[in-house]
Tab-separated table of C-alpha atoms in Angstrom:
chain	number	residue	atom	x	y	z
T	1	VAL	CA	84.683	97.436	98.763
T	2	ALA	CA	80.980	98.103	97.598
T	3	ASN	CA	81.671	95.921	94.710
T	4	LYS	CA	83.087	93.060	96.659
T	5	THR	CA	79.945	93.115	99.266
T	6	ALA	CA	77.466	92.025	96.166
T	7	SER	CA	79.214	88.676	96.264
T	8	VAL	CA	79.202	88.376	99.861
T	9	GLY	CA	75.050	88.801	100.380
T	10	GLN	CA	72.972	91.293	99.193
T	11	SER	CA	71.638	91.485	103.077
T	12	GLY	CA	74.642	92.263	104.690
T	13	GLY	CA	76.663	94.427	102.012
T	14	HIS	CA	75.992	97.638	103.630
T	15	VAL	CA	76.899	96.375	106.959
T	16	ILE	CA	80.321	95.460	105.636
T	17	LEU	CA	80.736	98.710	104.092
T	18	LEU	CA	80.349	100.531	106.889
T	19	THR	CA	82.126	98.510	109.445
T	20	PHE	CA	85.025	98.664	107.050
T	21	SER	CA	84.541	102.282	107.001
T	22	ALA	CA	84.778	102.424	110.678
T	23	MET	CA	87.594	100.177	110.714
T	24	PHE	CA	89.346	102.408	108.243
T	25	LEU	CA	88.972	105.422	110.231
T	26	SER	CA	89.685	104.069	113.752
T	27	TYR	CA	93.149	103.027	112.438
T	28	LEU	CA	93.469	106.575	110.633
T	29	ASP	CA	92.760	108.369	113.961
T	30	ARG	CA	95.621	105.783	115.780
T	31	VAL	CA	98.236	105.866	113.369
T	32	VAL	CA	98.605	109.542	112.950
T	33	MET	CA	100.784	109.605	116.415
T	34	SER	CA	103.169	107.407	114.683
T	35	VAL	CA	104.255	109.970	112.281
T	36	THR	CA	103.455	113.313	114.608
T	37	ILE	CA	105.353	111.936	117.506
T	38	ILE	CA	108.646	113.130	115.669
T	39	PRO	CA	108.069	116.486	115.308
T	40	MET	CA	105.929	116.798	118.867
T	41	SER	CA	109.175	115.322	120.398
T	42	LEU	CA	111.418	117.828	118.787
T	43	GLN	CA	109.235	120.584	120.129
T	44	TYR	CA	108.538	119.263	123.431
T	45	GLY	CA	111.878	117.788	124.032
T	46	TRP	CA	110.490	114.160	124.505
T	47	ASN	CA	113.251	111.016	124.638
T	48	ASP	CA	112.708	107.741	123.204
T	49	LEU	CA	110.999	106.390	126.874
T	50	GLN	CA	108.463	109.091	126.524
T	51	LYS	CA	107.751	108.669	122.936
T	52	GLY	CA	107.027	104.770	123.837
T	53	ALA	CA	104.918	106.151	126.413
T	54	VAL	CA	102.654	108.415	124.368
T	55	LEU	CA	102.533	105.607	121.662
T	56	ALA	CA	101.575	103.107	124.214
T	57	SER	CA	99.122	104.999	126.332
T	58	PHE	CA	96.063	104.215	123.558
T	59	PHE	CA	96.379	100.568	124.287
T	60	ILE	CA	95.923	101.236	128.260
T	61	GLY	CA	92.352	102.356	127.399
T	62	TYR	CA	92.002	100.010	124.228
T	63	THR	CA	93.230	97.220	126.549
T	64	LEU	CA	91.282	97.689	129.837
T	65	PHE	CA	87.773	98.232	127.958
T	66	GLN	CA	87.897	95.044	125.795
T	67	ILE	CA	85.828	93.204	128.031
T	68	PRO	CA	83.378	95.657	128.985
T	69	SER	CA	83.192	96.732	125.724
T	70	GLY	CA	81.952	93.177	124.627
T	71	TRP	CA	79.376	93.486	127.253
T	72	ILE	CA	78.373	96.884	126.251
T	73	VAL	CA	77.703	95.610	122.444
T	74	ASN	CA	75.792	92.587	123.826
T	75	LYS	CA	73.660	94.620	126.134
T	76	PHE	CA	72.854	97.747	123.825
T	77	GLY	CA	73.737	96.518	120.296
T	78	GLY	CA	76.322	97.108	117.678
T	79	LYS	CA	74.517	100.428	116.300
T	80	LEU	CA	74.423	102.335	119.314
T	81	ALA	CA	77.457	101.107	120.854
T	82	MET	CA	79.683	102.057	117.749
T	83	GLY	CA	77.964	105.146	116.951
T	84	VAL	CA	78.689	106.671	120.599
T	85	ALA	CA	82.378	105.156	120.649
T	86	LEU	CA	82.869	106.666	117.002
T	87	ALA	CA	81.371	110.155	118.197
T	88	ALA	CA	83.636	109.766	121.262
T	89	TRP	CA	87.245	108.694	119.985
T	90	SER	CA	86.659	111.481	117.213
T	91	LEU	CA	86.519	114.139	119.606
T	92	PHE	CA	89.776	112.827	121.599
T	93	THR	CA	91.511	113.094	118.395
T	94	PHE	CA	90.469	116.295	117.760
T	95	LEU	CA	91.463	117.383	120.954
T	96	THR	CA	94.622	115.719	121.180
T	97	PRO	CA	96.952	119.003	119.854
T	98	ILE	CA	95.198	121.150	122.962
T	99	GLY	CA	96.036	118.466	125.487
T	100	ALA	CA	99.807	117.996	124.234
T	101	SER	CA	100.004	121.979	124.728
T	102	VAL	CA	98.582	121.951	128.250
T	103	SER	CA	100.597	119.397	129.693
T	104	PHE	CA	102.310	115.449	129.109
T	105	VAL	CA	99.806	113.984	131.753
T	106	SER	CA	96.965	115.767	129.744
T	107	LEU	CA	98.032	113.914	126.453
T	108	ILE	CA	98.476	110.706	127.649
T	109	ILE	CA	94.681	110.834	129.410
T	110	LEU	CA	93.478	112.078	125.868
T	111	ARG	CA	95.335	109.012	124.298
T	112	VAL	CA	93.875	106.566	127.019
T	113	LEU	CA	90.433	107.757	126.267
T	114	LEU	CA	90.627	107.607	122.385
T	115	GLY	CA	91.621	103.778	123.327
T	116	ILE	CA	88.983	103.501	125.101
T	117	GLY	CA	86.587	104.941	122.564
T	118	GLU	CA	88.104	102.745	119.818
T	119	ALA	CA	87.712	99.362	121.962
T	120	HIS	CA	83.990	99.155	120.814
T	121	ALA	CA	84.749	99.008	116.989
T	122	THR	CA	85.657	95.252	116.756
T	123	PRO	CA	83.105	93.701	119.182
T	124	ALA	CA	80.367	95.990	117.620
T	125	THR	CA	81.619	94.626	114.083
T	126	TYR	CA	81.358	90.736	115.119
T	127	TYR	CA	77.767	91.715	116.679
T	128	LEU	CA	76.362	92.873	113.257
T	129	PHE	CA	78.281	90.184	111.478
T	130	ALA	CA	76.431	87.238	113.796
T	131	ARG	CA	73.206	88.685	112.597
T	132	TRP	CA	73.439	89.621	109.284
T	133	LEU	CA	75.769	87.019	107.614
T	134	ALA	CA	75.327	83.261	106.995
T	135	THR	CA	78.212	81.192	107.639
T	136	LYS	CA	79.805	80.945	104.153
T	137	GLU	CA	79.890	84.575	103.997
T	138	ARG	CA	82.299	85.421	107.031
T	139	THR	CA	85.442	84.475	106.427
T	140	ARG	CA	85.550	86.981	103.260
T	141	ALA	CA	83.558	89.668	105.605
T	142	VAL	CA	85.802	89.471	108.495
T	143	VAL	CA	88.906	89.582	106.121
T	144	MET	CA	87.143	92.762	103.894
T	145	THR	CA	86.132	94.822	107.248
T	146	MET	CA	89.664	94.195	108.327
T	147	GLY	CA	91.111	95.833	105.400
T	148	GLY	CA	90.319	98.981	106.925
T	149	LEU	CA	93.256	98.242	109.266
T	150	PRO	CA	95.919	98.718	106.556
T	151	LEU	CA	94.537	100.911	104.637
T	152	GLY	CA	93.668	103.050	107.276
T	153	SER	CA	97.136	102.774	108.727
T	154	MET	CA	98.680	103.374	104.911
T	155	PHE	CA	96.196	106.487	104.189
T	156	GLY	CA	97.097	107.518	107.887
T	157	LEU	CA	100.993	107.437	107.530
T	158	LEU	CA	100.765	109.142	104.150
T	159	ALA	CA	98.644	111.992	105.130
T	160	ALA	CA	99.759	112.583	108.195
T	161	GLY	CA	103.397	112.919	106.829
T	162	TRP	CA	102.268	115.065	103.789
T	163	ILE	CA	99.820	117.224	106.010
T	164	SER	CA	102.048	117.783	109.290
T	165	GLY	CA	105.159	118.760	106.490
T	166	ASN	CA	102.912	121.377	105.086
T	167	PHE	CA	100.284	122.593	107.408
T	168	GLY	CA	102.050	121.521	110.935
T	169	TRP	CA	101.594	118.509	113.023
T	170	HIS	CA	98.601	119.581	114.600
T	171	MET	CA	96.367	119.723	111.652
T	172	PRO	CA	96.141	115.907	110.968
T	173	PHE	CA	94.575	115.330	114.297
T	174	TYR	CA	91.930	118.137	113.541
T	175	LEU	CA	90.925	117.210	110.075
T	176	PHE	CA	90.624	113.378	110.951
T	177	GLY	CA	88.449	113.876	114.048
T	178	GLY	CA	86.246	116.075	111.985
T	179	ILE	CA	85.803	113.177	109.495
T	180	GLY	CA	84.735	111.198	112.585
T	181	PHE	CA	81.862	113.450	113.262
T	182	VAL	CA	80.787	113.050	109.696
T	183	MET	CA	81.004	109.283	110.042
T	184	THR	CA	79.305	109.186	113.248
T	185	ILE	CA	75.884	110.763	111.564
T	186	ILE	CA	76.142	108.329	108.408
T	187	TRP	CA	76.480	105.231	111.048
T	188	MET	CA	73.414	106.487	113.134
T	189	PHE	CA	71.382	106.807	110.146
T	190	THR	CA	71.924	103.815	107.952
T	191	ILE	CA	72.924	100.612	110.278
T	192	LYS	CA	70.516	98.132	111.926
T	193	ASP	CA	71.080	95.755	114.449
T	194	ASN	CA	69.162	92.817	112.891
T	195	PRO	CA	68.101	92.319	109.281
T	196	VAL	CA	64.530	92.134	110.637
T	197	HIS	CA	64.231	95.795	111.580
T	198	HIS	CA	65.843	96.638	107.651
T	199	PRO	CA	63.196	97.658	105.362
T	200	ASP	CA	65.431	96.454	102.240
T	201	VAL	CA	65.986	93.048	103.345
T	202	SER	CA	63.427	90.773	101.550
T	203	LEU	CA	61.635	87.720	102.883
T	204	ALA	CA	63.601	85.457	100.782
T	205	GLN	CA	66.438	86.729	102.684
T	206	HIS	CA	65.135	86.612	106.163
T	207	GLU	CA	64.548	82.832	105.140
T	208	GLU	CA	67.998	82.526	103.787
T	209	LEU	CA	69.641	83.579	107.167
T	210	SER	CA	67.292	82.039	109.321
T	211	SER	CA	67.870	78.660	107.883
T	212	ASP	CA	71.445	79.101	109.003
T	213	GLY	CA	71.769	77.254	112.271
T	214	ALA	CA	74.792	79.906	113.472
T	215	VAL	CA	73.072	83.232	112.562
T	216	VAL	CA	71.842	84.382	115.833
T	217	ASP	CA	68.391	85.111	116.529
T	218	ASP	CA	68.031	87.966	119.230
T	219	ALA	CA	64.449	86.428	120.248
T	220	LYS	CA	66.455	82.966	121.639
T	221	ARG	CA	69.340	84.804	122.991
T	222	GLN	CA	70.677	83.199	126.402
T	223	PRO	CA	72.702	85.105	129.245
T	224	ILE	CA	76.375	85.042	128.263
T	225	PRO	CA	78.134	81.720	129.353
T	226	TRP	CA	81.346	83.521	131.072
T	227	LYS	CA	82.001	79.938	132.790
T	228	LYS	CA	81.663	77.758	129.755
T	229	ILE	CA	83.807	80.396	127.589
T	230	ILE	CA	86.392	80.820	130.045
T	231	SER	CA	86.932	77.127	130.695
T	232	SER	CA	87.031	76.389	126.967
T	233	PRO	CA	90.591	75.382	125.652
T	234	SER	CA	90.047	76.556	122.121
T	235	VAL	CA	89.449	80.034	123.640
T	236	TRP	CA	92.853	80.193	125.363
T	237	VAL	CA	94.328	78.906	121.934
T	238	LEU	CA	92.365	81.952	120.498
T	239	ILE	CA	93.617	84.235	123.334
T	240	TYR	CA	97.140	83.562	122.915
T	241	ASN	CA	97.234	83.519	118.895
T	242	HIS	CA	95.504	87.284	118.855
T	243	PHE	CA	98.307	88.218	121.074
T	244	CYS	CA	101.106	86.917	119.159
T	245	CYS	CA	99.423	88.244	115.602
T	246	THR	CA	98.900	91.680	116.985
T	247	TRP	CA	102.565	91.998	118.419
T	248	THR	CA	104.300	92.368	115.354
T	249	LEU	CA	101.427	94.837	113.773
T	250	TYR	CA	101.606	97.117	116.961
T	251	VAL	CA	105.205	97.352	117.105
T	252	ILE	CA	105.610	97.995	113.385
T	253	LEU	CA	102.804	100.280	113.290
T	254	ALA	CA	104.414	102.371	115.795
T	255	TRP	CA	107.687	102.399	114.998
T	256	LEU	CA	108.520	102.084	111.675
T	257	PRO	CA	108.527	105.621	110.699
T	258	SER	CA	110.887	106.412	113.693
T	259	TYR	CA	113.092	103.109	112.215
T	260	PHE	CA	113.216	104.421	108.739
T	261	ILE	CA	114.128	108.209	109.841
T	262	LYS	CA	116.878	107.001	112.150
T	263	MET	CA	118.402	103.887	110.229
T	264	HIS	CA	117.984	105.335	106.347
T	265	ASN	CA	118.159	109.169	107.287
T	266	MET	CA	114.655	109.537	105.779
T	267	SER	CA	112.769	112.963	106.445
T	268	ILE	CA	109.195	113.039	108.180
T	269	SER	CA	107.309	112.816	105.155
T	270	GLY	CA	109.699	110.508	103.439
T	271	ALA	CA	109.456	107.895	106.337
T	272	GLY	CA	105.539	108.354	106.333
T	273	ILE	CA	105.531	107.455	102.747
T	274	THR	CA	107.842	104.338	103.217
T	275	SER	CA	106.285	103.158	105.932
T	276	ALA	CA	102.938	103.171	104.037
T	277	GLY	CA	104.365	100.100	101.974
T	278	PRO	CA	103.671	97.553	104.356
T	279	TRP	CA	99.899	98.206	104.939
T	280	LEU	CA	99.089	98.194	101.146
T	281	THR	CA	100.816	94.708	101.163
T	282	LEU	CA	98.960	93.659	104.060
T	283	PHE	CA	95.454	94.780	102.471
T	284	VAL	CA	96.658	92.630	99.356
T	285	SER	CA	97.803	89.787	101.081
T	286	SER	CA	94.681	89.514	103.416
T	287	TYR	CA	92.405	89.287	100.144
T	288	ILE	CA	94.594	86.629	98.785
T	289	GLY	CA	94.580	84.855	102.064
T	290	ALA	CA	90.638	84.895	102.187
T	291	SER	CA	90.415	83.771	98.622
T	292	ILE	CA	92.662	80.667	99.361
T	293	ALA	CA	90.667	79.999	102.242
T	294	GLU	CA	87.472	79.821	100.672
T	295	HIS	CA	88.749	77.860	98.125
T	296	LEU	CA	89.950	74.922	100.403
T	297	ILE	CA	86.599	75.223	102.423
T	298	LYS	CA	84.587	74.902	99.209
T	299	SER	CA	86.759	71.886	97.903
T	300	GLY	CA	85.878	70.014	100.794
T	301	ARG	CA	88.922	70.412	103.217
T	302	SER	CA	87.598	70.961	106.564
T	303	LEU	CA	87.190	74.377	108.667
T	304	THR	CA	89.930	73.227	111.462
T	305	LEU	CA	92.616	72.148	108.893
T	306	VAL	CA	91.824	75.693	106.762
T	307	ARG	CA	92.172	77.646	109.891
T	308	LYS	CA	95.594	75.801	110.775
T	309	ILE	CA	96.965	76.132	107.411
T	310	MET	CA	96.319	80.076	107.107
T	311	GLN	CA	97.225	80.861	110.824
T	312	ILE	CA	100.576	78.963	110.875
T	313	THR	CA	101.860	79.855	107.383
T	314	GLY	CA	101.318	83.725	108.208
T	315	LEU	CA	103.038	83.493	111.876
T	316	SER	CA	105.856	81.541	110.451
T	317	GLY	CA	106.402	83.589	107.218
T	318	SER	CA	106.325	86.476	109.478
T	319	ALA	CA	108.429	85.458	111.886
T	320	MET	CA	111.230	84.682	108.898
T	321	CYS	CA	111.313	87.962	107.444
T	322	LEU	CA	111.697	89.780	110.893
T	323	LEU	CA	114.844	87.606	111.433
T	324	ALA	CA	116.180	88.835	108.340
T	325	ILE	CA	115.797	92.629	108.532
T	326	PRO	CA	119.192	93.300	110.659
T	327	TYR	CA	121.294	91.536	108.085
T	328	VAL	CA	120.473	94.050	105.398
T	329	SER	CA	121.504	97.815	105.299
T	330	GLU	CA	119.542	99.138	102.011
T	331	THR	CA	116.417	100.963	102.253
T	332	ILE	CA	114.593	98.618	99.328
T	333	PRO	CA	115.365	95.214	100.710
T	334	ALA	CA	114.408	96.513	104.254
T	335	LEU	CA	111.211	97.739	102.769
T	336	MET	CA	110.563	94.509	101.248
T	337	LEU	CA	111.070	92.394	104.274
T	338	PHE	CA	109.081	94.663	106.320
T	339	CYS	CA	106.398	94.081	103.497
T	340	GLY	CA	106.714	90.130	104.076
T	341	ALA	CA	106.665	90.597	107.520
T	342	ILE	CA	103.254	92.502	107.870
T	343	GLY	CA	101.862	90.891	104.623
T	344	PHE	CA	102.012	87.308	105.806
T	345	ILE	CA	99.958	88.427	108.990
T	346	GLY	CA	97.223	89.213	106.449
T	347	ALA	CA	96.882	85.268	106.028
T	348	THR	CA	96.010	84.742	109.875
T	349	TRP	CA	92.952	87.066	109.245
T	350	SER	CA	91.501	83.960	107.574
T	351	GLY	CA	92.861	81.692	110.619
T	352	PHE	CA	92.347	83.128	114.317
T	353	ALA	CA	90.554	86.368	113.213
T	354	CYS	CA	87.346	84.248	111.817
T	355	ASN	CA	87.762	81.576	114.663
T	356	HIS	CA	85.502	83.588	116.780
T	357	LEU	CA	82.532	83.051	114.710
T	358	ASP	CA	83.606	79.625	114.074
T	359	ILE	CA	83.211	78.552	117.828
T	360	ALA	CA	80.939	81.065	119.329
T	361	PRO	CA	78.944	82.862	116.861
T	362	LYS	CA	76.066	83.881	119.255
T	363	TYR	CA	78.748	85.409	121.561
T	364	ALA	CA	81.374	86.548	119.108
T	365	GLU	CA	81.207	90.102	120.134
T	366	VAL	CA	81.898	88.875	123.710
T	367	LEU	CA	84.407	86.741	122.809
T	368	VAL	CA	86.392	88.985	120.714
T	369	GLY	CA	86.382	91.446	123.647
T	370	ILE	CA	88.041	88.790	125.601
T	371	THR	CA	90.925	87.918	122.945
T	372	ASN	CA	91.604	91.544	121.929
T	373	THR	CA	92.366	92.013	125.327
T	374	ALA	CA	95.737	89.971	125.152
T	375	GLY	CA	95.426	91.301	121.237
T	376	SER	CA	95.953	94.922	122.661
T	377	LEU	CA	98.730	93.994	125.292
T	378	PRO	CA	101.526	94.213	122.527
T	379	GLY	CA	100.459	97.874	122.226
T	380	ILE	CA	101.480	98.298	125.824
T	381	ILE	CA	104.186	95.734	126.362
T	382	GLY	CA	105.679	95.692	122.912
T	383	VAL	CA	105.691	99.493	121.974
T	384	SER	CA	106.656	100.381	125.098
T	385	LEU	CA	109.413	97.874	125.760
T	386	THR	CA	110.847	98.678	122.161
T	387	GLY	CA	111.066	102.285	123.708
T	388	LEU	CA	113.199	100.882	126.377
T	389	ILE	CA	115.236	98.388	124.218
T	390	LEU	CA	116.182	101.350	121.953
T	391	THR	CA	117.034	103.714	124.801
T	392	LEU	CA	119.353	101.280	126.149
T	393	THR	CA	120.868	99.467	123.038
T	394	ASP	CA	120.111	101.896	120.347
T	395	SER	CA	119.587	98.873	118.295
T	396	TYR	CA	116.502	97.620	116.514
T	397	SER	CA	118.147	93.806	116.359
T	398	VAL	CA	116.565	92.565	119.664
T	399	VAL	CA	113.160	94.186	118.689
T	400	PHE	CA	112.509	92.199	115.641
T	401	GLN	CA	114.075	88.956	117.264
T	402	ILE	CA	111.781	89.121	120.057
T	403	SER	CA	108.766	89.477	117.434
T	404	ALA	CA	109.696	86.543	115.615
T	405	ALA	CA	110.027	84.526	118.723
T	406	VAL	CA	106.427	85.678	119.683
T	407	SER	CA	105.153	84.843	116.286
T	408	ILE	CA	106.852	81.094	116.268
T	409	THR	CA	105.314	80.184	119.586
T	410	GLY	CA	101.786	81.024	118.018
T	411	ALA	CA	102.220	79.061	115.115
T	412	LEU	CA	103.260	75.842	117.304
T	413	VAL	CA	100.290	76.504	119.957
T	414	TRP	CA	97.651	77.096	116.892
T	415	GLY	CA	98.782	73.769	115.290
T	416	VAL	CA	98.613	71.621	118.224
T	417	TRP	CA	95.308	73.207	119.900
T	418	ALA	CA	93.522	74.986	117.476
T	419	THR	CA	90.080	74.109	116.429
T	420	ALA	CA	87.167	75.447	114.697
């Protein structure tokens, strides 16, 4: 990442590196439960419905606090908002085993609080990008930072499986929570909200950023135009597609280890290792997608056309892979299809994920808080619905069919109404 940032803009390279690190840690902390839920459920006697409740509870806080977090970031800045949130969610991660030992309800409360803390990560990232990066740099920067999602998920699945198997399911929470406290200190002493406050940004770099009309000048900021944002059709298209893209991600993120244990008779550590494959694919595919999108933009294609190509390709490809999974019985073909289903989502990061900075750079942190509210709903609806479906049918086929249908409708809506 450090090497890549040099080509994205010398002034904003450290911002990309640190926002990537924060994103990595946020997904590391949230994915631990997908692995540890298995020994926890055995110890405490939870069924699939209760497991679904635990996995979904994170998204209650995450969803409810998306719009407030956008407002908080807009008011107090990305540095302070992210710093406080990072310290908070690290504390709640650390306390999770203690909460589970007290009661089921206390565990649910801690997961909700974890979600509230992590709700600030994406708005803070977009706030900083709108101030530090020129328009031409933002596609790759967004994708690079979101690379923390698959890498954090992959590392979390691998590490949590191994650590739990060797030292008990409590240990990943203590270890990752402690890492978060260290990251908080680094963040608060390194990040600045605006280039004008950073001693290492040259006058030439200030002038380059100032010449880009889409780069936010805090001295000229206006009040948040809530009515204009909510009444914009392009915003609603973005809201729905954010929902569609995260449906598959969150359902598979939460349930994939359980799928491999149940359907392919794997151990906990084996399921964690196998489940990491799709997230590595997502990391690689997102960078390939960003390179393709940048090439199309530089060759003269309109920004709207590029966003449509990437979004429709990603959602359609993911849907086709999901529909094929129930027809395979061997582990390797199933894993390859999961890699395809998640990998294609990486293309959408050069579609919907960059669109916030296309249509509302001055209020990107507010807009991403709004769309991420819809984007986090699958974590509640999809994850808990999966638990209910498995309880009633003992089959994953319906789960994959629903996810595919959501993706296809998103591609259709984006193709007709999206704009940059």
